[in-house]
PDB file of C-alpha atoms in Angstrom:
ATOM      1  CA  MET A   1      81.244 151.479 278.195  1.00  0.00           C
ATOM      2  CA  LEU A   2      82.617 154.372 275.822  1.00  0.00           C
ATOM      3  CA  ALA A   3      85.570 152.008 275.118  1.00  0.00           C
ATOM      4  CA  ALA A   4      82.986 149.345 273.432  1.00  0.00           C
ATOM      5  CA  PHE A   5      80.799 151.595 272.199  1.00  0.00           C
ATOM      6  CA  VAL A   6      83.322 154.185 270.361  1.00  0.00           C
ATOM      7  CA  PRO A   7      84.335 151.560 267.466  1.00  0.00           C
ATOM      8  CA  ILE A   8      80.803 150.942 266.615  1.00  0.00           C
ATOM      9  CA  TRP A   9      79.821 154.256 265.838  1.00  0.00           C
ATOM     10  CA  ALA A  10      83.321 155.291 264.484  1.00  0.00           C
ATOM     11  CA  LEU A  11      83.239 152.180 261.830  1.00  0.00           C
ATOM     12  CA  THR A  12      79.532 153.341 261.343  1.00  0.00           C
ATOM     13  CA  ALA A  13      80.609 157.005 260.639  1.00  0.00           C
ATOM     14  CA  VAL A  14      82.994 155.731 258.110  1.00  0.00           C
ATOM     15  CA  GLY A  15      80.207 154.121 256.188  1.00  0.00           C
ATOM     16  CA  PHE A  16      78.151 156.690 256.309  1.00  0.00           C
ATOM     17  CA  VAL A  17      80.788 159.238 255.152  1.00  0.00           C
ATOM     18  CA  ALA A  18      81.843 156.904 252.150  1.00  0.00           C
ATOM     19  CA  GLY A  19      78.329 156.302 250.702  1.00  0.00           C
ATOM     20  CA  ARG A  20      77.466 160.160 251.463  1.00  0.00           C
ATOM     21  CA  SER A  21      80.759 160.729 249.432  1.00  0.00           C
ATOM     22  CA  GLY A  22      80.072 158.386 246.724  1.00  0.00           C
ATOM     23  CA  VAL A  23      83.774 157.028 246.688  1.00  0.00           C
ATOM     24  CA  LEU A  24      82.702 153.084 246.648  1.00  0.00           C
ATOM     25  CA  GLY A  25      79.873 153.510 243.771  1.00  0.00           C
ATOM     26  CA  ALA A  26      76.151 153.375 244.556  1.00  0.00           C
ATOM     27  CA  ALA A  27      76.206 149.150 244.905  1.00  0.00           C
ATOM     28  CA  ALA A  28      78.584 149.543 247.508  1.00  0.00           C
ATOM     29  CA  VAL A  29      76.138 148.557 250.290  1.00  0.00           C
ATOM     30  CA  ASP A  30      74.785 145.694 248.528  1.00  0.00           C
ATOM     31  CA  VAL A  31      78.139 144.477 247.609  1.00  0.00           C
ATOM     32  CA  LEU A  32      79.455 144.576 251.143  1.00  0.00           C
ATOM     33  CA  GLY A  33      76.249 143.207 252.257  1.00  0.00           C
ATOM     34  CA  ARG A  34      76.977 140.084 250.197  1.00  0.00           C
ATOM     35  CA  PHE A  35      80.695 139.697 251.278  1.00  0.00           C
ATOM     36  CA  VAL A  36      79.862 139.548 254.887  1.00  0.00           C
ATOM     37  CA  PHE A  37      77.131 137.182 254.425  1.00  0.00           C
ATOM     38  CA  TYR A  38      78.788 134.807 252.085  1.00  0.00           C
ATOM     39  CA  VAL A  39      82.369 134.946 252.863  1.00  0.00           C
ATOM     40  CA  ALA A  40      83.301 137.095 255.947  1.00  0.00           C
ATOM     41  CA  MET A  41      80.654 135.913 258.445  1.00  0.00           C
ATOM     42  CA  PRO A  42      80.634 131.680 257.463  1.00  0.00           C
ATOM     43  CA  ALA A  43      84.453 132.494 257.770  1.00  0.00           C
ATOM     44  CA  ALA A  44      84.338 134.091 261.454  1.00  0.00           C
ATOM     45  CA  LEU A  45      81.546 131.325 262.312  1.00  0.00           C
ATOM     46  CA  LEU A  46      83.759 128.332 261.713  1.00  0.00           C
ATOM     47  CA  ASN A  47      86.927 129.816 263.536  1.00  0.00           C
ATOM     48  CA  THR A  48      84.734 130.563 266.589  1.00  0.00           C
ATOM     49  CA  LEU A  49      82.976 127.025 266.415  1.00  0.00           C
ATOM     50  CA  THR A  50      86.180 125.087 266.256  1.00  0.00           C
ATOM     51  CA  ARG A  51      88.204 127.017 268.590  1.00  0.00           C
ATOM     52  CA  GLN A  52      85.264 127.167 270.945  1.00  0.00           C
ATOM     53  CA  PRO A  53      82.949 123.802 271.034  1.00  0.00           C
ATOM     54  CA  ILE A  54      79.911 123.575 272.054  1.00  0.00           C
ATOM     55  CA  GLY A  55      79.606 121.544 275.531  1.00  0.00           C
ATOM     56  CA  GLY A  56      78.729 120.993 279.194  1.00  0.00           C
ATOM     57  CA  THR A  57      75.846 122.566 280.923  1.00  0.00           C
ATOM     58  CA  ALA A  58      74.686 126.003 279.872  1.00  0.00           C
ATOM     59  CA  GLY A  59      73.910 126.758 283.219  1.00  0.00           C
ATOM     60  CA  LYS A  60      70.511 128.349 284.805  1.00  0.00           C
ATOM     61  CA  ALA A  61      71.603 131.733 283.641  1.00  0.00           C
ATOM     62  CA  VAL A  62      71.763 131.192 280.405  1.00  0.00           C
ATOM     63  CA  ALA A  63      68.546 129.034 280.758  1.00  0.00           C
ATOM     64  CA  ALA A  64      66.830 132.600 281.704  1.00  0.00           C
ATOM     65  CA  PHE A  65      68.698 134.300 278.536  1.00  0.00           C
ATOM     66  CA  ALA A  66      67.240 132.234 276.355  1.00  0.00           C
ATOM     67  CA  LEU A  67      63.761 131.785 277.467  1.00  0.00           C
ATOM     68  CA  ALA A  68      63.150 135.803 277.387  1.00  0.00           C
ATOM     69  CA  THR A  69      65.259 135.913 273.969  1.00  0.00           C
ATOM     70  CA  LEU A  70      62.619 133.581 272.677  1.00  0.00           C
ATOM     71  CA  ALA A  71      59.462 135.008 274.401  1.00  0.00           C
ATOM     72  CA  VAL A  72      60.720 138.598 273.318  1.00  0.00           C
ATOM     73  CA  GLY A  73      61.411 137.071 269.687  1.00  0.00           C
ATOM     74  CA  ALA A  74      57.936 135.586 269.637  1.00  0.00           C
ATOM     75  CA  VAL A  75      56.336 138.892 270.671  1.00  0.00           C
ATOM     76  CA  GLY A  76      57.924 140.683 267.900  1.00  0.00           C
ATOM     77  CA  PHE A  77      57.375 138.144 265.391  1.00  0.00           C
ATOM     78  CA  CYS A  78      53.323 137.837 266.483  1.00  0.00           C
ATOM     79  CA  ALA A  79      52.865 141.922 266.412  1.00  0.00           C
ATOM     80  CA  ALA A  80      54.460 141.810 262.597  1.00  0.00           C
ATOM     81  CA  ARG A  81      52.172 139.457 261.846  1.00  0.00           C
ATOM     82  CA  TRP A  82      48.993 140.114 263.526  1.00  0.00           C
ATOM     83  CA  VAL A  83      49.345 143.868 263.871  1.00  0.00           C
ATOM     84  CA  PHE A  84      51.224 145.084 261.329  1.00  0.00           C
ATOM     85  CA  ARG A  85      50.292 142.587 258.491  1.00  0.00           C
ATOM     86  CA  ARG A  86      53.938 142.408 257.438  1.00  0.00           C
ATOM     87  CA  SER A  87      55.102 139.088 255.048  1.00  0.00           C
ATOM     88  CA  LEU A  88      56.640 136.006 256.867  1.00  0.00           C
ATOM     89  CA  ALA A  89      60.025 137.309 256.047  1.00  0.00           C
ATOM     90  CA  GLU A  90      59.621 140.697 257.690  1.00  0.00           C
ATOM     91  CA  GLN A  91      58.352 139.041 260.434  1.00  0.00           C
ATOM     92  CA  THR A  92      61.622 136.735 260.696  1.00  0.00           C
ATOM     93  CA  ILE A  93      63.407 140.626 260.973  1.00  0.00           C
ATOM     94  CA  ALA A  94      61.257 141.699 263.380  1.00  0.00           C
ATOM     95  CA  ALA A  95      61.663 139.084 265.648  1.00  0.00           C
ATOM     96  CA  MET A  96      65.367 139.231 265.063  1.00  0.00           C
ATOM     97  CA  ALA A  97      65.452 142.878 265.707  1.00  0.00           C
ATOM     98  CA  SER A  98      63.790 142.151 269.275  1.00  0.00           C
ATOM     99  CA  GLY A  99      65.344 139.378 270.548  1.00  0.00           C
ATOM    100  CA  TYR A 100      68.926 138.746 268.667  1.00  0.00           C
ATOM    101  CA  VAL A 101      71.600 140.806 270.809  1.00  0.00           C
ATOM    102  CA  ASN A 102      74.975 142.291 269.915  1.00  0.00           C
ATOM    103  CA  ALA A 103      77.032 139.332 271.360  1.00  0.00           C
ATOM    104  CA  GLY A 104      79.899 139.452 269.201  1.00  0.00           C
ATOM    105  CA  ASN A 105      81.477 142.942 268.253  1.00  0.00           C
ATOM    106  CA  LEU A 106      79.562 144.697 271.477  1.00  0.00           C
ATOM    107  CA  GLY A 107      79.211 141.842 273.887  1.00  0.00           C
ATOM    108  CA  ILE A 108      82.453 140.394 274.598  1.00  0.00           C
ATOM    109  CA  PRO A 109      83.982 143.768 275.667  1.00  0.00           C
ATOM    110  CA  VAL A 110      81.406 144.791 277.865  1.00  0.00           C
ATOM    111  CA  MET A 111      81.569 142.083 279.793  1.00  0.00           C
ATOM    112  CA  VAL A 112      85.109 142.016 279.651  1.00  0.00           C
ATOM    113  CA  GLN A 113      84.555 145.456 281.258  1.00  0.00           C
ATOM    114  CA  VAL A 114      81.821 144.519 283.577  1.00  0.00           C
ATOM    115  CA  LEU A 115      82.550 141.424 284.952  1.00  0.00           C
ATOM    116  CA  GLY A 116      86.408 141.012 283.643  1.00  0.00           C
ATOM    117  CA  ASP A 117      85.326 137.236 281.882  1.00  0.00           C
ATOM    118  CA  ALA A 118      83.995 136.745 278.756  1.00  0.00           C
ATOM    119  CA  SER A 119      82.779 133.530 279.246  1.00  0.00           C
ATOM    120  CA  PHE A 120      79.113 133.563 279.713  1.00  0.00           C
ATOM    121  CA  ILE A 121      78.932 135.858 276.671  1.00  0.00           C
ATOM    122  CA  ALA A 122      80.794 133.292 274.740  1.00  0.00           C
ATOM    123  CA  VAL A 123      78.381 130.620 275.359  1.00  0.00           C
ATOM    124  CA  VAL A 124      75.517 133.028 274.038  1.00  0.00           C
ATOM    125  CA  LEU A 125      77.253 133.578 270.910  1.00  0.00           C
ATOM    126  CA  LEU A 126      77.455 129.788 270.246  1.00  0.00           C
ATOM    127  CA  ILE A 127      73.861 129.546 270.872  1.00  0.00           C
ATOM    128  CA  GLN A 128      73.089 132.050 268.549  1.00  0.00           C
ATOM    129  CA  THR A 129      75.126 130.923 266.128  1.00  0.00           C
ATOM    130  CA  SER A 130      74.513 127.100 266.002  1.00  0.00           C
ATOM    131  CA  ILE A 131      70.508 127.234 266.772  1.00  0.00           C
ATOM    132  CA  LEU A 132      69.214 130.627 266.407  1.00  0.00           C
ATOM    133  CA  THR A 133      71.141 131.174 262.981  1.00  0.00           C
ATOM    134  CA  PRO A 134      69.729 128.035 261.334  1.00  0.00           C
ATOM    135  CA  ILE A 135      65.947 129.101 262.670  1.00  0.00           C
ATOM    136  CA  ILE A 136      66.184 132.316 261.402  1.00  0.00           C
ATOM    137  CA  LEU A 137      68.101 131.459 258.030  1.00  0.00           C
ATOM    138  CA  GLY A 138      65.729 128.831 257.453  1.00  0.00           C
ATOM    139  CA  THR A 139      62.636 130.794 257.796  1.00  0.00           C
ATOM    140  CA  LEU A 140      63.859 133.184 255.476  1.00  0.00           C
ATOM    141  CA  ASP A 141      64.705 130.995 252.995  1.00  0.00           C
ATOM    142  CA  VAL A 142      61.292 129.084 253.195  1.00  0.00           C
ATOM    143  CA  ALA A 143      59.525 132.546 252.884  1.00  0.00           C
ATOM    144  CA  GLN A 144      60.959 132.863 249.350  1.00  0.00           C
ATOM    145  CA  SER A 145      59.029 130.044 248.429  1.00  0.00           C
ATOM    146  CA  ASP A 146      55.077 130.578 247.351  1.00  0.00           C
ATOM    147  CA  HIS A 147      54.057 126.997 247.580  1.00  0.00           C
ATOM    148  CA  ALA A 148      53.916 124.483 250.699  1.00  0.00           C
ATOM    149  CA  ALA A 149      55.737 121.992 248.011  1.00  0.00           C
ATOM    150  CA  GLY A 150      58.510 124.257 247.688  1.00  0.00           C
ATOM    151  CA  ARG A 151      58.804 125.530 250.645  1.00  0.00           C
ATOM    152  CA  TRP A 152      59.748 122.210 252.247  1.00  0.00           C
ATOM    153  CA  ARG A 153      62.406 121.493 249.540  1.00  0.00           C
ATOM    154  CA  ARG A 154      64.010 124.206 250.457  1.00  0.00           C
ATOM    155  CA  LEU A 155      63.658 124.321 254.012  1.00  0.00           C
ATOM    156  CA  LEU A 156      65.384 120.681 253.374  1.00  0.00           C
ATOM    157  CA  THR A 157      67.885 122.242 251.611  1.00  0.00           C
ATOM    158  CA  VAL A 158      68.555 125.240 252.885  1.00  0.00           C
ATOM    159  CA  PRO A 159      71.911 124.277 254.828  1.00  0.00           C
ATOM    160  CA  LEU A 160      73.290 123.404 251.243  1.00  0.00           C
ATOM    161  CA  ARG A 161      73.035 126.555 249.681  1.00  0.00           C
ATOM    162  CA  SER A 162      73.771 129.201 252.966  1.00  0.00           C
ATOM    163  CA  PRO A 163      77.148 129.908 254.046  1.00  0.00           C
ATOM    164  CA  VAL A 164      76.366 130.653 257.023  1.00  0.00           C
ATOM    165  CA  MET A 165      74.769 127.699 257.835  1.00  0.00           C
ATOM    166  CA  LEU A 166      77.210 125.634 256.218  1.00  0.00           C
ATOM    167  CA  ALA A 167      79.713 127.038 258.480  1.00  0.00           C
ATOM    168  CA  CYS A 168      77.676 126.264 261.546  1.00  0.00           C
ATOM    169  CA  LEU A 169      77.119 122.977 261.063  1.00  0.00           C
ATOM    170  CA  ALA A 170      80.651 122.405 259.845  1.00  0.00           C
ATOM    171  CA  GLY A 171      81.980 124.319 262.787  1.00  0.00           C
ATOM    172  CA  VAL A 172      79.721 122.445 265.501  1.00  0.00           C
ATOM    173  CA  VAL A 173      80.848 119.032 264.338  1.00  0.00           C
ATOM    174  CA  LEU A 174      84.477 119.926 264.256  1.00  0.00           C
ATOM    175  CA  GLY A 175      84.075 121.597 267.815  1.00  0.00           C
ATOM    176  CA  ALA A 176      82.401 117.977 269.057  1.00  0.00           C
ATOM    177  CA  VAL A 177      85.115 115.915 267.664  1.00  0.00           C
ATOM    178  CA  HIS A 178      87.567 118.085 269.062  1.00  0.00           C
ATOM    179  CA  VAL A 179      89.172 118.534 265.281  1.00  0.00           C
ATOM    180  CA  HIS A 180      91.030 121.728 264.184  1.00  0.00           C
ATOM    181  CA  LEU A 181      91.823 123.087 261.339  1.00  0.00           C
ATOM    182  CA  PRO A 182      95.514 123.141 260.135  1.00  0.00           C
ATOM    183  CA  ARG A 183      97.376 126.107 261.504  1.00  0.00           C
ATOM    184  CA  LEU A 184      97.987 127.738 257.941  1.00  0.00           C
ATOM    185  CA  LEU A 185      93.973 127.042 256.755  1.00  0.00           C
ATOM    186  CA  GLY A 186      92.675 127.951 260.165  1.00  0.00           C
ATOM    187  CA  ASP A 187      95.058 131.448 260.529  1.00  0.00           C
ATOM    188  CA  ALA A 188      93.623 132.243 256.893  1.00  0.00           C
ATOM    189  CA  VAL A 189      89.800 131.837 258.035  1.00  0.00           C
ATOM    190  CA  ALA A 190      90.475 133.618 261.062  1.00  0.00           C
ATOM    191  CA  LEU A 191      91.942 136.350 259.082  1.00  0.00           C
ATOM    192  CA  LEU A 192      89.183 136.426 256.825  1.00  0.00           C
ATOM    193  CA  GLY A 193      86.580 136.444 259.666  1.00  0.00           C
ATOM    194  CA  ASP A 194      87.788 139.100 261.490  1.00  0.00           C
ATOM    195  CA  ALA A 195      86.717 141.094 258.383  1.00  0.00           C
ATOM    196  CA  ALA A 196      83.070 140.493 259.285  1.00  0.00           C
ATOM    197  CA  VAL A 197      82.170 143.042 262.200  1.00  0.00           C
ATOM    198  CA  PRO A 198      83.985 145.892 260.888  1.00  0.00           C
ATOM    199  CA  SER A 199      82.698 144.998 256.970  1.00  0.00           C
ATOM    200  CA  ALA A 200      78.768 144.875 258.627  1.00  0.00           C
ATOM    201  CA  LEU A 201      79.180 147.918 260.488  1.00  0.00           C
ATOM    202  CA  VAL A 202      80.415 149.836 257.514  1.00  0.00           C
ATOM    203  CA  ALA A 203      77.594 148.119 255.506  1.00  0.00           C
ATOM    204  CA  LEU A 204      75.104 149.406 258.532  1.00  0.00           C
ATOM    205  CA  GLY A 205      76.292 153.405 257.944  1.00  0.00           C
ATOM    206  CA  LEU A 206      76.264 152.972 253.606  1.00  0.00           C
ATOM    207  CA  SER A 207      72.714 152.033 254.518  1.00  0.00           C
ATOM    208  CA  LEU A 208      71.973 155.521 256.577  1.00  0.00           C
ATOM    209  CA  VAL A 209      72.624 157.429 253.559  1.00  0.00           C
ATOM    210  CA  PRO A 210      69.189 158.092 251.793  1.00  0.00           C
ATOM    211  CA  ARG A 211      68.956 156.538 247.789  1.00  0.00           C
ATOM    212  CA  ARG A 212      69.146 159.161 244.937  1.00  0.00           C
ATOM    213  CA  ASP A 213      66.731 157.290 243.258  1.00  0.00           C
ATOM    214  CA  GLY A 214      63.752 157.549 246.176  1.00  0.00           C
ATOM    215  CA  GLU A 215      63.403 153.961 246.246  1.00  0.00           C
ATOM    216  CA  GLY A 216      63.468 152.001 249.480  1.00  0.00           C
ATOM    217  CA  GLU A 217      60.934 151.116 252.143  1.00  0.00           C
ATOM    218  CA  ALA A 218      59.308 153.626 253.822  1.00  0.00           C
ATOM    219  CA  ARG A 219      60.187 154.486 257.841  1.00  0.00           C
ATOM    220  CA  ARG A 220      58.311 152.604 260.249  1.00  0.00           C
ATOM    221  CA  PRO A 221      58.591 154.539 263.157  1.00  0.00           C
ATOM    222  CA  VAL A 222      55.798 152.440 265.546  1.00  0.00           C
ATOM    223  CA  GLU A 223      57.547 149.562 264.366  1.00  0.00           C
ATOM    224  CA  VAL A 224      61.017 150.572 265.462  1.00  0.00           C
ATOM    225  CA  THR A 225      60.068 151.701 268.795  1.00  0.00           C
ATOM    226  CA  LEU A 226      57.897 148.737 269.631  1.00  0.00           C
ATOM    227  CA  ALA A 227      61.049 146.449 268.745  1.00  0.00           C
ATOM    228  CA  VAL A 228      63.357 148.942 270.664  1.00  0.00           C
ATOM    229  CA  LEU A 229      61.554 148.801 273.473  1.00  0.00           C
ATOM    230  CA  LEU A 230      61.327 145.154 273.160  1.00  0.00           C
ATOM    231  CA  LYS A 231      65.055 144.630 273.011  1.00  0.00           C
ATOM    232  CA  SER A 232      66.283 147.218 275.345  1.00  0.00           C
ATOM    233  CA  LEU A 233      63.890 147.181 278.170  1.00  0.00           C
ATOM    234  CA  LEU A 234      61.467 144.014 277.885  1.00  0.00           C
ATOM    235  CA  GLN A 235      64.154 141.275 277.257  1.00  0.00           C
ATOM    236  CA  PRO A 236      66.810 142.467 280.227  1.00  0.00           C
ATOM    237  CA  LEU A 237      63.512 142.731 282.701  1.00  0.00           C
ATOM    238  CA  LEU A 238      62.220 139.513 281.982  1.00  0.00           C
ATOM    239  CA  CYS A 239      65.640 138.076 282.189  1.00  0.00           C
ATOM    240  CA  LEU A 240      66.033 139.363 285.454  1.00  0.00           C
ATOM    241  CA  VAL A 241      62.891 138.274 286.726  1.00  0.00           C
ATOM    242  CA  LEU A 242      63.559 134.213 284.956  1.00  0.00           C
ATOM    243  CA  ALA A 243      66.763 134.605 286.226  1.00  0.00           C
ATOM    244  CA  ARG A 244      66.340 135.869 289.968  1.00  0.00           C
ATOM    245  CA  PHE A 245      62.627 134.428 291.160  1.00  0.00           C
ATOM    246  CA  VAL A 246      62.399 131.154 288.254  1.00  0.00           C
ATOM    247  CA  PHE A 247      65.616 129.714 288.677  1.00  0.00           C
ATOM    248  CA  GLY A 248      67.039 131.406 291.991  1.00  0.00           C
ATOM    249  CA  VAL A 249      70.488 132.847 289.817  1.00  0.00           C
ATOM    250  CA  THR A 250      72.288 135.550 292.317  1.00  0.00           C
ATOM    251  CA  GLY A 251      75.663 137.455 292.201  1.00  0.00           C
ATOM    252  CA  PRO A 252      78.054 137.582 289.451  1.00  0.00           C
ATOM    253  CA  ALA A 253      75.851 135.227 287.198  1.00  0.00           C
ATOM    254  CA  LEU A 254      72.621 137.105 287.326  1.00  0.00           C
ATOM    255  CA  LEU A 255      74.688 140.571 286.543  1.00  0.00           C
ATOM    256  CA  ALA A 256      75.895 138.227 283.323  1.00  0.00           C
ATOM    257  CA  ALA A 257      72.648 137.463 282.320  1.00  0.00           C
ATOM    258  CA  VAL A 258      70.752 140.588 282.551  1.00  0.00           C
ATOM    259  CA  LEU A 259      73.772 142.348 280.980  1.00  0.00           C
ATOM    260  CA  CYS A 260      74.270 140.165 277.766  1.00  0.00           C
ATOM    261  CA  SER A 261      70.005 140.665 277.393  1.00  0.00           C
ATOM    262  CA  ALA A 262      70.286 144.666 277.456  1.00  0.00           C
ATOM    263  CA  LEU A 263      72.593 144.324 274.701  1.00  0.00           C
ATOM    264  CA  PRO A 264      71.628 146.002 271.434  1.00  0.00           C
ATOM    265  CA  THR A 265      70.055 144.609 268.343  1.00  0.00           C
ATOM    266  CA  ALA A 266      72.595 142.537 266.485  1.00  0.00           C
ATOM    267  CA  GLN A 267      73.931 144.013 263.074  1.00  0.00           C
ATOM    268  CA  ASN A 268      73.534 140.845 261.630  1.00  0.00           C
ATOM    269  CA  THR A 269      69.720 141.517 261.689  1.00  0.00           C
ATOM    270  CA  PHE A 270      70.531 144.028 258.724  1.00  0.00           C
ATOM    271  CA  VAL A 271      72.985 141.792 256.773  1.00  0.00           C
ATOM    272  CA  TYR A 272      70.507 138.928 256.781  1.00  0.00           C
ATOM    273  CA  GLY A 273      67.131 140.849 255.814  1.00  0.00           C
ATOM    274  CA  ARG A 274      69.270 142.071 252.952  1.00  0.00           C
ATOM    275  CA  ALA A 275      70.982 138.887 251.829  1.00  0.00           C
ATOM    276  CA  TYR A 276      66.938 137.460 251.514  1.00  0.00           C
ATOM    277  CA  GLY A 277      65.631 140.624 249.959  1.00  0.00           C
ATOM    278  CA  VAL A 278      63.998 141.954 252.754  1.00  0.00           C
ATOM    279  CA  ASP A 279      64.578 146.163 252.524  1.00  0.00           C
ATOM    280  CA  GLY A 280      66.984 147.347 255.331  1.00  0.00           C
ATOM    281  CA  THR A 281      65.312 150.269 256.200  1.00  0.00           C
ATOM    282  CA  PHE A 282      63.328 148.647 259.530  1.00  0.00           C
ATOM    283  CA  ALA A 283      66.276 146.603 260.555  1.00  0.00           C
ATOM    284  CA  ARG A 284      68.685 149.693 260.437  1.00  0.00           C
ATOM    285  CA  ASP A 285      66.531 151.695 262.599  1.00  0.00           C
ATOM    286  CA  VAL A 286      66.336 149.133 265.428  1.00  0.00           C
ATOM    287  CA  ILE A 287      70.171 148.472 265.196  1.00  0.00           C
ATOM    288  CA  VAL A 288      70.819 152.638 265.659  1.00  0.00           C
ATOM    289  CA  ALA A 289      68.335 153.214 267.982  1.00  0.00           C
ATOM    290  CA  SER A 290      68.632 150.172 270.516  1.00  0.00           C
ATOM    291  CA  THR A 291      72.537 150.936 270.326  1.00  0.00           C
ATOM    292  CA  GLY A 292      72.301 154.423 271.761  1.00  0.00           C
ATOM    293  CA  LEU A 293      69.656 153.513 273.889  1.00  0.00           C
ATOM    294  CA  SER A 294      71.478 150.722 275.045  1.00  0.00           C
ATOM    295  CA  MET A 295      74.227 152.689 276.662  1.00  0.00           C
ATOM    296  CA  ALA A 296      72.278 153.641 279.188  1.00  0.00           C
ATOM    297  CA  THR A 297      70.582 150.550 280.002  1.00  0.00           C
ATOM    298  CA  LEU A 298      73.531 149.004 280.108  1.00  0.00           C
ATOM    299  CA  THR A 299      74.770 151.376 282.917  1.00  0.00           C
ATOM    300  CA  VAL A 300      71.673 150.940 284.918  1.00  0.00           C
ATOM    301  CA  VAL A 301      72.275 147.165 285.100  1.00  0.00           C
ATOM    302  CA  ALA A 302      76.212 147.254 285.977  1.00  0.00           C
ATOM    303  CA  ALA A 303      75.151 149.983 288.470  1.00  0.00           C
ATOM    304  CA  LEU A 304      71.990 148.036 289.924  1.00  0.00           C
ATOM    305  CA  LEU A 305      73.101 144.406 290.073  1.00  0.00           C
ATOM    306  CA  GLY A 306      77.343 145.094 290.055  1.00  0.00           C
TER     307      GLY A 306
END
């Protein structure tokens, strides 16, 4: 378990030290965040979806995970909308913070360490990137328009303006027809995609450094606590109930579904929010807190169900 978490904390610490020392400059977090969103992450998604095409039945365990994710995300969205009175973009980030799991750089090593198999987390990763990500980015894009007509135009054209969604669409299409990128191009895309996770973690660490100008969003401890509880406790518990008592899932499949639900909030929450002008303080705090708490929840899940 430590082997899965240590690289995350180490790269986040590197970003914090770099930001504290000022060696990368005052605009580093914005520049690095844009690099991840517009360059590295599309390459990573394109590489993943073309090499592991979506196909076949996802299974009852994945269905339980998906339903739990949607339910908890909806609770986070509604709380941000009607309790905390946040904007549409902030509501979307709150929903993502409550249910979007860190399936890539943390989920894969955890599943391999506990189950010895990453097939379940691969399906989850594909669902998140090809289904949830377009919904999230589409909503964030719509939130930037003040008029209804403008919102519809932005929604219809968002795939043309978002490199992440373009990469998802291209990857799904190429994977469905079993067309792979030429080796030289594919290797370059894979190499660039490998920079997405470490760059996102360094950007997250940079964001932990207080701004010298004092600007930025105020801390939101109540909202952060709610999002962390939804993500780290309610989502795995709901997934357990759905998988075991609704779908009748047992054994390794049950462990895989609940273990995946107990993963912390993905750092993409911070990256997407900053890319669409949402202050990253809330997302950053949820990511850090849920990642720390998940060391305990993942261990408990593995001990009880393993």
